[in-house]
mmCIF file of C-alpha atoms and ligand atoms in Angstrom:
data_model
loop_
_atom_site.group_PDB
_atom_site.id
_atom_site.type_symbol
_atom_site.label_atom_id
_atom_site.label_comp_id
_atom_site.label_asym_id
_atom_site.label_seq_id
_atom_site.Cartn_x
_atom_site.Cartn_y
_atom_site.Cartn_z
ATOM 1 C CA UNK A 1 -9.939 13.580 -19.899
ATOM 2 C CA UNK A 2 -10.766 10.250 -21.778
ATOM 3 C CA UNK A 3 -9.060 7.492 -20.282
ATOM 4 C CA UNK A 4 -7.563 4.832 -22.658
ATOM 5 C CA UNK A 5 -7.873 1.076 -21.293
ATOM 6 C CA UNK A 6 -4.959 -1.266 -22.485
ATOM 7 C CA UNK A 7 -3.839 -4.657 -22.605
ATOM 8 C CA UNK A 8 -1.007 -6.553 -21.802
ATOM 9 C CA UNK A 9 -0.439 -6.214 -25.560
ATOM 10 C CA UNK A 10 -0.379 -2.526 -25.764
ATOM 11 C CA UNK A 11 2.298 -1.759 -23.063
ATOM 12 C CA UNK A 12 4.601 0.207 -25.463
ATOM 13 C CA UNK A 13 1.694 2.561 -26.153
ATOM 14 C CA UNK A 14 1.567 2.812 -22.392
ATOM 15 C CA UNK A 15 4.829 3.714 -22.152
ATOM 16 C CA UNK A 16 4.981 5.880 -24.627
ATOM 17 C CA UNK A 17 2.371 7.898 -22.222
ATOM 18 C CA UNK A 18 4.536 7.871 -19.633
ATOM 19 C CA UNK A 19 7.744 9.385 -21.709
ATOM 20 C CA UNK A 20 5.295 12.060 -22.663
ATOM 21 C CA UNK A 21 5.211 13.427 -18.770
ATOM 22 C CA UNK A 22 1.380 11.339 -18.811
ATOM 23 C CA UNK A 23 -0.276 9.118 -16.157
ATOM 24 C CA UNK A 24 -0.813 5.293 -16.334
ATOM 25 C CA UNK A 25 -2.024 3.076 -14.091
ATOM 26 C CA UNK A 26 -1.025 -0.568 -14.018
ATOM 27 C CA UNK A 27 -0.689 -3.836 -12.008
ATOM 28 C CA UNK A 28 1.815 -4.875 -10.095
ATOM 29 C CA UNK A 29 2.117 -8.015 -6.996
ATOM 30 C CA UNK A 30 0.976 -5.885 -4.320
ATOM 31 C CA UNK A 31 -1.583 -3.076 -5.282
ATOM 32 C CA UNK A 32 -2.660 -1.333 -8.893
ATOM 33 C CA UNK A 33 0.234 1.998 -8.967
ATOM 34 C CA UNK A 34 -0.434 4.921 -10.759
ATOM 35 C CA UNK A 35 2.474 5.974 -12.448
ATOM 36 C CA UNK A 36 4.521 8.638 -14.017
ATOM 37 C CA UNK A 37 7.962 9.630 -15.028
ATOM 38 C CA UNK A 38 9.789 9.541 -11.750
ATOM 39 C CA UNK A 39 12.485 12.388 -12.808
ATOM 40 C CA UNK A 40 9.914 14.438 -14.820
ATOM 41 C CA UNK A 41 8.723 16.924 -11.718
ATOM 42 C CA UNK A 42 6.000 18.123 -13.652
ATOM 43 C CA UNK A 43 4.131 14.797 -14.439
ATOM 44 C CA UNK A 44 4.979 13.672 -10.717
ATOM 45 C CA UNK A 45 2.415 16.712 -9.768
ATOM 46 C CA UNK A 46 -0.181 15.591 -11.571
ATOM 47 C CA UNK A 47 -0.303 11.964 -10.100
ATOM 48 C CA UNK A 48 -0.628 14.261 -6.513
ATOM 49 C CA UNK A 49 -3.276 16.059 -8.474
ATOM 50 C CA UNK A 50 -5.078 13.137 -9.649
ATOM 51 C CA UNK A 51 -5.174 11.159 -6.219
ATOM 52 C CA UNK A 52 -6.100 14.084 -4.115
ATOM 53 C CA UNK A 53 -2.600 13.191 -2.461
ATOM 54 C CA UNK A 54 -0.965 15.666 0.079
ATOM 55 C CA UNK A 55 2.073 16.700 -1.110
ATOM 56 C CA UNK A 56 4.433 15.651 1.468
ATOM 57 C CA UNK A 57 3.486 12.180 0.902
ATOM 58 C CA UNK A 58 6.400 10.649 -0.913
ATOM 59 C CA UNK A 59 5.983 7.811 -3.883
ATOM 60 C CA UNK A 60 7.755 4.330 -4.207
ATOM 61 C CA UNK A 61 9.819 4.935 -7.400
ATOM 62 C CA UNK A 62 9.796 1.659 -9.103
ATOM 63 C CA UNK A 63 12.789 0.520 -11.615
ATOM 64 C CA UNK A 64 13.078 -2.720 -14.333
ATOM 65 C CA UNK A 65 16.191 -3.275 -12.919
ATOM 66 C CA UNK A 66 18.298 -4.364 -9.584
ATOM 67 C CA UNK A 67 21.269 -2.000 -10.891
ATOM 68 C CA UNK A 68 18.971 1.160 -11.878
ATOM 69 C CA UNK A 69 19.112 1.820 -8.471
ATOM 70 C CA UNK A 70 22.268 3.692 -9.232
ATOM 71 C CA UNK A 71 20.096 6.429 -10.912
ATOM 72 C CA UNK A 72 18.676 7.614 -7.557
ATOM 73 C CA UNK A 73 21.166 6.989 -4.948
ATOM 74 C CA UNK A 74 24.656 6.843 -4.751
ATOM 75 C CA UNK A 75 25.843 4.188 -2.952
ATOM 76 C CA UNK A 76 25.149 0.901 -1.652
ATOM 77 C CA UNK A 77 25.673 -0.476 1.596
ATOM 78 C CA UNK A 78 26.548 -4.305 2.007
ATOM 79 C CA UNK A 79 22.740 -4.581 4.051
ATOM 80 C CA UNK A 80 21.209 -2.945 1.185
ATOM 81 C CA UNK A 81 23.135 -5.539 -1.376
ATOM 82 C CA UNK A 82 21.734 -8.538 0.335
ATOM 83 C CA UNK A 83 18.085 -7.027 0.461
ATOM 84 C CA UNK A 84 18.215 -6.268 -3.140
ATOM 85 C CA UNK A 85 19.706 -9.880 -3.436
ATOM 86 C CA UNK A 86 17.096 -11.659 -1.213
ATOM 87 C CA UNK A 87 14.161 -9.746 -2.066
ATOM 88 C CA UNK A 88 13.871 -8.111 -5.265
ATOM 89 C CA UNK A 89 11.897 -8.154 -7.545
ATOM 90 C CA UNK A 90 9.452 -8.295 -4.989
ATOM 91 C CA UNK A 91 7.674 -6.403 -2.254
ATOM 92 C CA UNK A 92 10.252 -4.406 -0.448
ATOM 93 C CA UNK A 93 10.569 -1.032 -1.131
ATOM 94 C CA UNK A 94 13.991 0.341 -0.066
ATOM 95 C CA UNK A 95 14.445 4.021 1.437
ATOM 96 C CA UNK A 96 17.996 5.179 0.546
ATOM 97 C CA UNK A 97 19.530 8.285 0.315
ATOM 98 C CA UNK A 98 18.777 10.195 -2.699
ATOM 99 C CA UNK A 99 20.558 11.521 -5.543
ATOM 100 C CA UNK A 100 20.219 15.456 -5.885
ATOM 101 C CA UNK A 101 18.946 14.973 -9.788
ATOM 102 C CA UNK A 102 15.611 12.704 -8.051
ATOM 103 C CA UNK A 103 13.189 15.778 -7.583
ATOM 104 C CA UNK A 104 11.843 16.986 -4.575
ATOM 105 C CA UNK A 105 8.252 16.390 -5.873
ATOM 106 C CA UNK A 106 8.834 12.720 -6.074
ATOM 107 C CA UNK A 107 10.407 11.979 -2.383
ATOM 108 C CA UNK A 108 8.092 14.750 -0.718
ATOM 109 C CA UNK A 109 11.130 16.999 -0.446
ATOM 110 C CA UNK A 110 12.979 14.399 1.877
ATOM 111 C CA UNK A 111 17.043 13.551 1.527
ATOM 112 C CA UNK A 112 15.886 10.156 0.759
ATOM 113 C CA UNK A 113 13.720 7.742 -1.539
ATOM 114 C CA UNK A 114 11.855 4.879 -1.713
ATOM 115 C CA UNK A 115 13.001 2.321 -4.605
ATOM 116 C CA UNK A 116 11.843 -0.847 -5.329
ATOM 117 C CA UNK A 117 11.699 -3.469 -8.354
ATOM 118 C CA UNK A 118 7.974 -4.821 -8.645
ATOM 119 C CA UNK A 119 7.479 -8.797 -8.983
ATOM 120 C CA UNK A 120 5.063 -8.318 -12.188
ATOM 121 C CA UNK A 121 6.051 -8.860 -16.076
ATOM 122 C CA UNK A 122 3.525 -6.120 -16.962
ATOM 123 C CA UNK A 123 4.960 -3.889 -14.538
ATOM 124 C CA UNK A 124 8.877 -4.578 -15.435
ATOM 125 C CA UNK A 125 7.898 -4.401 -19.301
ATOM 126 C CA UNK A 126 6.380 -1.032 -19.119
ATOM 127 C CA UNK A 127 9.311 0.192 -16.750
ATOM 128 C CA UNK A 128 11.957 -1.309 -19.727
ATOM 129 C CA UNK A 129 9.913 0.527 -22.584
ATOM 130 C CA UNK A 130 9.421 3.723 -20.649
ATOM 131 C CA UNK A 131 13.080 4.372 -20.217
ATOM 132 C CA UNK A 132 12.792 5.907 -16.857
ATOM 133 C CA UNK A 133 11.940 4.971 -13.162
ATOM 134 C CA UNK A 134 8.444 5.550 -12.542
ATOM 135 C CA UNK A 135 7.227 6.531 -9.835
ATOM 136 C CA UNK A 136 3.717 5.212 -8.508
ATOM 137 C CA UNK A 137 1.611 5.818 -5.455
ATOM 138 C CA UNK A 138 -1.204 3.380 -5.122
ATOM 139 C CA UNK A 139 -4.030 3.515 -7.867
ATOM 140 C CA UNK A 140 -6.400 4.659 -5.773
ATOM 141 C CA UNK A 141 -8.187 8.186 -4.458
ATOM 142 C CA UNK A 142 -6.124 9.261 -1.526
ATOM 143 C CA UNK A 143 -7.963 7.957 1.292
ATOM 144 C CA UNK A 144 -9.881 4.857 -0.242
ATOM 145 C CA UNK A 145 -9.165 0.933 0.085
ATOM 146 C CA UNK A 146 -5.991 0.637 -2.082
ATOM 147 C CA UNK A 147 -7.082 -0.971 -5.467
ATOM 148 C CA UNK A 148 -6.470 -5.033 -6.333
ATOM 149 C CA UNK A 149 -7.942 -5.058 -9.134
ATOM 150 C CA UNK A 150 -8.694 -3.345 -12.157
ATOM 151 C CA UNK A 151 -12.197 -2.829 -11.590
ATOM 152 C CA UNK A 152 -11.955 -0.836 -8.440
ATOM 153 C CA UNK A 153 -9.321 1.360 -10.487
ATOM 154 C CA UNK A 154 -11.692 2.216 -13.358
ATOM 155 C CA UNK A 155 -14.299 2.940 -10.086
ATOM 156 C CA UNK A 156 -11.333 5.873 -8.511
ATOM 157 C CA UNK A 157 -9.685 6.911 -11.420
ATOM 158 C CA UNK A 158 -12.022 6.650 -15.075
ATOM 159 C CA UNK A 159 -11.615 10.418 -16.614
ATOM 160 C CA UNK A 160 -8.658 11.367 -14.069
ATOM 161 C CA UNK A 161 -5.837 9.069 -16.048
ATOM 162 C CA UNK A 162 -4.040 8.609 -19.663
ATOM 163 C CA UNK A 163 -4.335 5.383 -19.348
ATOM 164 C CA UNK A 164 -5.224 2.083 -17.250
ATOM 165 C CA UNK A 165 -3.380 -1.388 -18.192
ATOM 166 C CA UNK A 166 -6.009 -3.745 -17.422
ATOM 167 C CA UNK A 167 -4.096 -6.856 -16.032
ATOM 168 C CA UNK A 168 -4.687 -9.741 -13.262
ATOM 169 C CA UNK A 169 -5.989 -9.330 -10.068
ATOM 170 C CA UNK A 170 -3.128 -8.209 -7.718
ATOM 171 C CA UNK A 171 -1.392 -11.467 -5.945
ATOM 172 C CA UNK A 172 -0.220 -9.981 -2.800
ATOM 173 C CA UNK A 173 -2.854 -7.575 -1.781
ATOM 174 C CA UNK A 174 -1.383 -4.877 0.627
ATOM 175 C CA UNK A 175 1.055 -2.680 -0.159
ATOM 176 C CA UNK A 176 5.041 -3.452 -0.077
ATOM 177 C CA UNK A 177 7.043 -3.598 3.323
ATOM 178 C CA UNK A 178 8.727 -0.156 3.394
ATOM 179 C CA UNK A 179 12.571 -0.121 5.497
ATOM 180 C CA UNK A 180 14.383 2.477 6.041
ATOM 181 C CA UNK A 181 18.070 1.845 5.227
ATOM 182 C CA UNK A 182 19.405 5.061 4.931
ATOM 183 C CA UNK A 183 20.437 5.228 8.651
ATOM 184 C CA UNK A 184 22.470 2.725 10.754
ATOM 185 C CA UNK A 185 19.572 0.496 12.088
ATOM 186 C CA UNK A 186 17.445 -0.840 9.252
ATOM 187 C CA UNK A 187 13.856 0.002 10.145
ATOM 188 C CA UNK A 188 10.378 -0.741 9.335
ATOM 189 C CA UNK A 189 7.953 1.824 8.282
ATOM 190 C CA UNK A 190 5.438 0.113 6.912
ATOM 191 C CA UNK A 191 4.517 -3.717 7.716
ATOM 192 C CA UNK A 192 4.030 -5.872 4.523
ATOM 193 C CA UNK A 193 4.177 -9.482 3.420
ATOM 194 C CA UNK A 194 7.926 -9.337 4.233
ATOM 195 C CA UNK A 195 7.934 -9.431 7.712
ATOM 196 C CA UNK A 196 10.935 -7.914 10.076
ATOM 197 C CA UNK A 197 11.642 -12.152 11.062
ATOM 198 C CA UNK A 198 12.552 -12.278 6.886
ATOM 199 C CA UNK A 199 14.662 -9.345 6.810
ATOM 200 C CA UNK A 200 16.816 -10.325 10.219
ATOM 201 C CA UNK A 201 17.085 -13.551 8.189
ATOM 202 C CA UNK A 202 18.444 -12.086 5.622
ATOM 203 C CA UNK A 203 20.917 -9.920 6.634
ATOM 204 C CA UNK A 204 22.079 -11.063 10.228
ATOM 205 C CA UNK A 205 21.295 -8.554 12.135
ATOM 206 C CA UNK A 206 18.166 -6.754 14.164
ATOM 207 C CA UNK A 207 15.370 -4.542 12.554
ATOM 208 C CA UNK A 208 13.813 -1.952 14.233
ATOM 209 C CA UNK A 209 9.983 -1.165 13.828
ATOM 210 C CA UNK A 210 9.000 2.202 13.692
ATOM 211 C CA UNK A 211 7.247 2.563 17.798
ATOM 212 C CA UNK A 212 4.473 4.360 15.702
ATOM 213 C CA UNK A 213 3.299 1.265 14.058
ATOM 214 C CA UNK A 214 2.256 -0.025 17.374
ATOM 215 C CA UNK A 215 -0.004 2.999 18.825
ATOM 216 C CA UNK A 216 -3.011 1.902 18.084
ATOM 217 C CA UNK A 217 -5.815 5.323 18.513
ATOM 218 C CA UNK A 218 -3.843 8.486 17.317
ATOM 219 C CA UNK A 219 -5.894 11.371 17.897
ATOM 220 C CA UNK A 220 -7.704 11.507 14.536
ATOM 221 C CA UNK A 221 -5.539 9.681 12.632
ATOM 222 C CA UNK A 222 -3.228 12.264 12.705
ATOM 223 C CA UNK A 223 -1.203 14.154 15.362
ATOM 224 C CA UNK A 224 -1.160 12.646 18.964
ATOM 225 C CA UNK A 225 1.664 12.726 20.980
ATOM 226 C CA UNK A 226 3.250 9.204 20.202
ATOM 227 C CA UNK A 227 1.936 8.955 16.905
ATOM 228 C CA UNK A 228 4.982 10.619 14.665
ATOM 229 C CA UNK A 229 5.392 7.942 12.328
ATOM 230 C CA UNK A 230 9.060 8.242 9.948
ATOM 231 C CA UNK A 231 6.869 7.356 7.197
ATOM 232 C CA UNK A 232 5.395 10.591 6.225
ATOM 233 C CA UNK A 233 1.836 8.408 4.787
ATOM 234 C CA UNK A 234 1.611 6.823 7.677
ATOM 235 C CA UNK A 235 -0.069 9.516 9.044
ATOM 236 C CA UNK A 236 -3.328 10.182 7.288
ATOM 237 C CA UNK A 237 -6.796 8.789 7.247
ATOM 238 C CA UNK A 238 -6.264 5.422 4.873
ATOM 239 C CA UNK A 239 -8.213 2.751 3.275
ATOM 240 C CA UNK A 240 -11.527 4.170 4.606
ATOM 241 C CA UNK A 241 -14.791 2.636 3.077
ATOM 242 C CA UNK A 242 -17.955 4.614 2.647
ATOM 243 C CA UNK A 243 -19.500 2.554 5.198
ATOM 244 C CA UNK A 244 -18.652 3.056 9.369
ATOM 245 C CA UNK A 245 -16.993 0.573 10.344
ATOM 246 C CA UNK A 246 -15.792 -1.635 13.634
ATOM 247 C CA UNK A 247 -12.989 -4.033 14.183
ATOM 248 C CA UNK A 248 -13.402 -6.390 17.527
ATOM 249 C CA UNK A 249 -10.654 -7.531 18.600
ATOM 250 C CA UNK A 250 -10.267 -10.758 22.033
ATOM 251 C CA UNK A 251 -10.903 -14.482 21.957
ATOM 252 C CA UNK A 252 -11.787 -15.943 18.686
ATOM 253 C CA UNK A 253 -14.557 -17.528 19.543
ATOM 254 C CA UNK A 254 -15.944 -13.976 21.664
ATOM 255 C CA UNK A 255 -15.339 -12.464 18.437
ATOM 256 C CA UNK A 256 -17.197 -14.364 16.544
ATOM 257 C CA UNK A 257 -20.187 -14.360 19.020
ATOM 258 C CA UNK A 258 -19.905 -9.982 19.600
ATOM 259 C CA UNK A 259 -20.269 -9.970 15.545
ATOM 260 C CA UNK A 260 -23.150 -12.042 15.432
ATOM 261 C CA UNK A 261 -24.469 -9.555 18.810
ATOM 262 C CA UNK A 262 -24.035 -6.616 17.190
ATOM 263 C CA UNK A 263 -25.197 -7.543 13.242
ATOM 264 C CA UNK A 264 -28.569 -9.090 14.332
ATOM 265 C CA UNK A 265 -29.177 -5.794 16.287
ATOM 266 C CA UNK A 266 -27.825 -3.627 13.759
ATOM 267 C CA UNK A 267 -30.367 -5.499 11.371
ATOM 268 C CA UNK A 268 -33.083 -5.023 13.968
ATOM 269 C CA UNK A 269 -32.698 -0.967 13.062
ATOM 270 C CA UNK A 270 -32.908 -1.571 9.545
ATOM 271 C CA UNK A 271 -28.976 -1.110 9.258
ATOM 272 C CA UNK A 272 -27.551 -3.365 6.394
ATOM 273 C CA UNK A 273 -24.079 -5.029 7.789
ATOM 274 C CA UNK A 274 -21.104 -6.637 6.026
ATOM 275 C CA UNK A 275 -18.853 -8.474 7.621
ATOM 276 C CA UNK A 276 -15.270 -9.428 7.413
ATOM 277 C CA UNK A 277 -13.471 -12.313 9.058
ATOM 278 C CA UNK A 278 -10.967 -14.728 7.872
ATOM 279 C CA UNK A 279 -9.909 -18.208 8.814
ATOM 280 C CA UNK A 280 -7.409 -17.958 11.737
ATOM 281 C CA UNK A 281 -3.856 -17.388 10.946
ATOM 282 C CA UNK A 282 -4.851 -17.651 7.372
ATOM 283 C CA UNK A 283 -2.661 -14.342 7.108
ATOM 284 C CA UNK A 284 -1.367 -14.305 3.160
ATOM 285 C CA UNK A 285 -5.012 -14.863 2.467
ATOM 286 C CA UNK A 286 -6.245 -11.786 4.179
ATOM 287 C CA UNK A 287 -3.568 -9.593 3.015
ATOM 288 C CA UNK A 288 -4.999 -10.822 -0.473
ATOM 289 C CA UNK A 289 -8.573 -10.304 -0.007
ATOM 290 C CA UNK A 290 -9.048 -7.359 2.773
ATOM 291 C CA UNK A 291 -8.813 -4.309 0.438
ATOM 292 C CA UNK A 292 -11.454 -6.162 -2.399
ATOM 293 C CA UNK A 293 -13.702 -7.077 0.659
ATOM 294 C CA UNK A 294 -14.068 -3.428 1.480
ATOM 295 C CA UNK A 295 -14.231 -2.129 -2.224
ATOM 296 C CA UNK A 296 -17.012 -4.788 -2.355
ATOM 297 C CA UNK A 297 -19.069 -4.171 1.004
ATOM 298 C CA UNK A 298 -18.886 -0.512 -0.109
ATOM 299 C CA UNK A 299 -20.334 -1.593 -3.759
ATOM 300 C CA UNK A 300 -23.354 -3.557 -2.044
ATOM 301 C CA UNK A 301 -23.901 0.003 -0.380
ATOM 302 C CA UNK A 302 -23.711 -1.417 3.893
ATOM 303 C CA UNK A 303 -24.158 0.887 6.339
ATOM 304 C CA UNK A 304 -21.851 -0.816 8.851
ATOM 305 C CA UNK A 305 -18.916 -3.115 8.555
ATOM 306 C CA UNK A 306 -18.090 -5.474 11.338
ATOM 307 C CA UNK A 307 -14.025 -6.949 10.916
ATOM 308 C CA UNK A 308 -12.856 -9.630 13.572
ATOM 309 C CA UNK A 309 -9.417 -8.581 14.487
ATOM 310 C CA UNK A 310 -6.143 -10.592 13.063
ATOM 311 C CA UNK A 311 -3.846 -12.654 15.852
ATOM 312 C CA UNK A 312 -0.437 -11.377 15.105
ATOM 313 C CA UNK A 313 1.843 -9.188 16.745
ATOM 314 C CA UNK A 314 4.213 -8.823 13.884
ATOM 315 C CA UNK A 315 4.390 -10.728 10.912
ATOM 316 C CA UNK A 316 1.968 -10.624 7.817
ATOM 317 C CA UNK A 317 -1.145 -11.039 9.674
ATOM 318 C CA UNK A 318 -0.172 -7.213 11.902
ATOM 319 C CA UNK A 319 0.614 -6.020 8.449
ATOM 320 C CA UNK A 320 -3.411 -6.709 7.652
ATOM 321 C CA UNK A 321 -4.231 -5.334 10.964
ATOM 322 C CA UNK A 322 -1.940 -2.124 10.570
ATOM 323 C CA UNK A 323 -4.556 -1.362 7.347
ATOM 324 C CA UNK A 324 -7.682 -3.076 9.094
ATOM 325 C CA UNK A 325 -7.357 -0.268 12.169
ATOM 326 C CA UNK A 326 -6.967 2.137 9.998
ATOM 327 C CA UNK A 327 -10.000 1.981 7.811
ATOM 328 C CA UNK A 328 -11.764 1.578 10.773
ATOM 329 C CA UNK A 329 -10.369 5.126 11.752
ATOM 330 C CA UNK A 330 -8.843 2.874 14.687
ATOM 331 C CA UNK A 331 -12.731 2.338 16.021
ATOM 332 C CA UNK A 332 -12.110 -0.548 17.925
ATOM 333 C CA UNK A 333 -13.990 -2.611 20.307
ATOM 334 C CA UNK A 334 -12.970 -5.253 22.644
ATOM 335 C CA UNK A 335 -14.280 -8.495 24.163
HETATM 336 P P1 AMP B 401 1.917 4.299 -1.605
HETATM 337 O O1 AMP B 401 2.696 4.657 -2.800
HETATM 338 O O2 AMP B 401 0.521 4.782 -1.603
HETATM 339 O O3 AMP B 401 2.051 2.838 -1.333
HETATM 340 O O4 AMP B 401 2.670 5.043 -0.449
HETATM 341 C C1 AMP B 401 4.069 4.998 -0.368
HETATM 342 C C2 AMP B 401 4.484 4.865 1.062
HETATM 343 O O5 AMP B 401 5.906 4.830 1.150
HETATM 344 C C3 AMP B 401 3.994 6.027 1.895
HETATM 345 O O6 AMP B 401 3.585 5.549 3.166
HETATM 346 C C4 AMP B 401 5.243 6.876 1.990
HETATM 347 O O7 AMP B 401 5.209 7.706 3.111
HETATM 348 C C5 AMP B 401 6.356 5.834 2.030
HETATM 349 N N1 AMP B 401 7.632 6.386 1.529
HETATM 350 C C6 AMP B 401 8.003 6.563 0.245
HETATM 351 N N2 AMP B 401 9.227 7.154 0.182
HETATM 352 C C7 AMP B 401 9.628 7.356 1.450
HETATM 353 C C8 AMP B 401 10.787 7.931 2.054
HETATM 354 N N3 AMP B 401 11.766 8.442 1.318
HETATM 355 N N4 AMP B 401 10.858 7.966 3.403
HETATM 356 C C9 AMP B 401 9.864 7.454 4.158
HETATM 357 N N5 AMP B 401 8.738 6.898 3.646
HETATM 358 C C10 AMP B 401 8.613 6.845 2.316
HETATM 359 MG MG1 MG B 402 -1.537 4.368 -1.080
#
């Protein structure tokens, strides 16, 4: 398939793609999506078919609109009224109960979806000229280091896509915060840049945090007795790079000294090593840069990637660490 790259300038062409039942990927604040008609089953499939995703995986439908919500649920809760209030457009996705005419491709076949209005003109303009919610997964092959830019998009999905809008360089960096509001405790299934602290802020009351966010070596990534995470893609073998790869975890200053250890003898067997490590508590920048770091340590072809762990038990900087463990395949060393 020849894929069509398009400007900011072209985004009606883009859209008409997506009317069509076609694919398109684009920018938005957090990651590139890849998107698709979000109530046309059959071009839902072929974004699975395109990543490589499993099917039971469900996709963020993303809407132009606060009030389009109405398309895919049918009612809304006071909590979810202040969310959308506080927080939209922006990086929460919301899962509510679904409408029966949102098919099962699109939520994985569960009673509920995930909805959410991106922060991004380029993503709210082709949303308004498509006509439809559209539903989009990250832009990346299902397993690799979610894409931030267009680059590393072209690099997954050149020949596999209608169309890629080539726009900025994603601000946010990791994917949106994902609560569950369809029950009676609002719960976190995914960490993000809005932290549980924002949300209780919000609307007055506790969040929950799905326990599975917190158990830290699932038996190979998937499976393992405590590992049953609600969110059905928290589950599989994420972000991994090409290269193996370590995170070390303790002290700052220990970490720093067990990455220089184990580079220089790394080196010494003719291993070449990349390594990873932000400023302390610089959180919002590492949630910016992690997933380009890896794209790029995986472009300069290292064997081994060393990442000193983030300080955080549960705002943005355990959001990083939630993807950093995974990539690692949750290969973690201590000091
Ligand atoms: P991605 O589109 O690659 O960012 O992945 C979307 C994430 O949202 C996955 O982890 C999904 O499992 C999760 N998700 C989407 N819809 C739902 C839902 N209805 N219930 C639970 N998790 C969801
Ligand atoms: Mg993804």
């Amino acid at each position: 398939m020849d894929t069509k790259i398009l400007t900011e300038k072209e985004i009606q062409e883009a859209a008409a793609v997506i009317k069509e039942g076609g694919l398109v990927a684009f920018p938005t604040e957090t990651v590139y999506g890849l998107g698709a008609d979000a109530l046309n089953e059959k071009a839902v499939a072929k974004v699975y078919e395109a990543k490589g995703r499993p099917s039971d995986n469900p996709m963020i439908v993303h809407i132009a609109r606060a009030s389009d919500i109405g398309q895919l649920t049918p009612r809304l809760s006071p909590d979810i009224v202040t969310l959308i209030e506080n927080f939209w457009p922006g990086p929460l996705t919301l899962v509510v109960k679904r409408k029966e005419g949102v098919p099962d491709r699109t939520t994985g076949g569960l009673d509920t979806v995930g909805v959410r209005m991106p922060d991004s003109p380029i993503a709210l303009e082709l949303i308004n000229w498509a006509g439809c919610p559209i539903a989009a997964p990250s832009a990346n092959l299902s397993g690799k280091p979610s894409p931030t830019r267009f680059e590393d998009v072209v690099e997954d999905l050149d020949g596999k896509v209608d169309a890629i809008i080539k726009g900025p360089d994603c601000r946010v960096g990791i994917e949106s915060t994902v609560l569950d509001v369809s029950g009676d405790t609002p719960t976190i299934l995914r960490p993000g840049i809005i932290t549980p602290e924002n949300i209780e802020a919000a609307i007055g009351k506790k969040v929950a945090v799905d326990p599975a966010l917190y158990v830290k070596r699932p038996e190979n990534g998937s499976g393992g007795e405590e590992f049953k995470p609600k969110s059905p893609g928290m589950k599989y073998r994420h972000y991994a790079p090409k290269a193996d790869m370590t995170v070390i975890e303790g002290n700052r200053e220990q970490v720093k000294a067990e990455i220089q250890r184990l580079k220089a003898l790394n080196e010494r067997l003719g291993n070449k090593v990349g390594v990873i490590l932000f400023e302390e508590k610089a959180f919002i920048e590492a949630a910016h840069n992690f997933f380009a770091q890896l794209r790029d340590l995986d472009r300069q072809n290292v064997d081994l990637i060393l990442a000193g762990a983030l300080s955080d038990t549960d705002g943005v900087g355990f959001a990083v660490m939630n993807r950093m463990l995974k990539s690692a395949g949750y290969n973690i060393v201590r000091v």
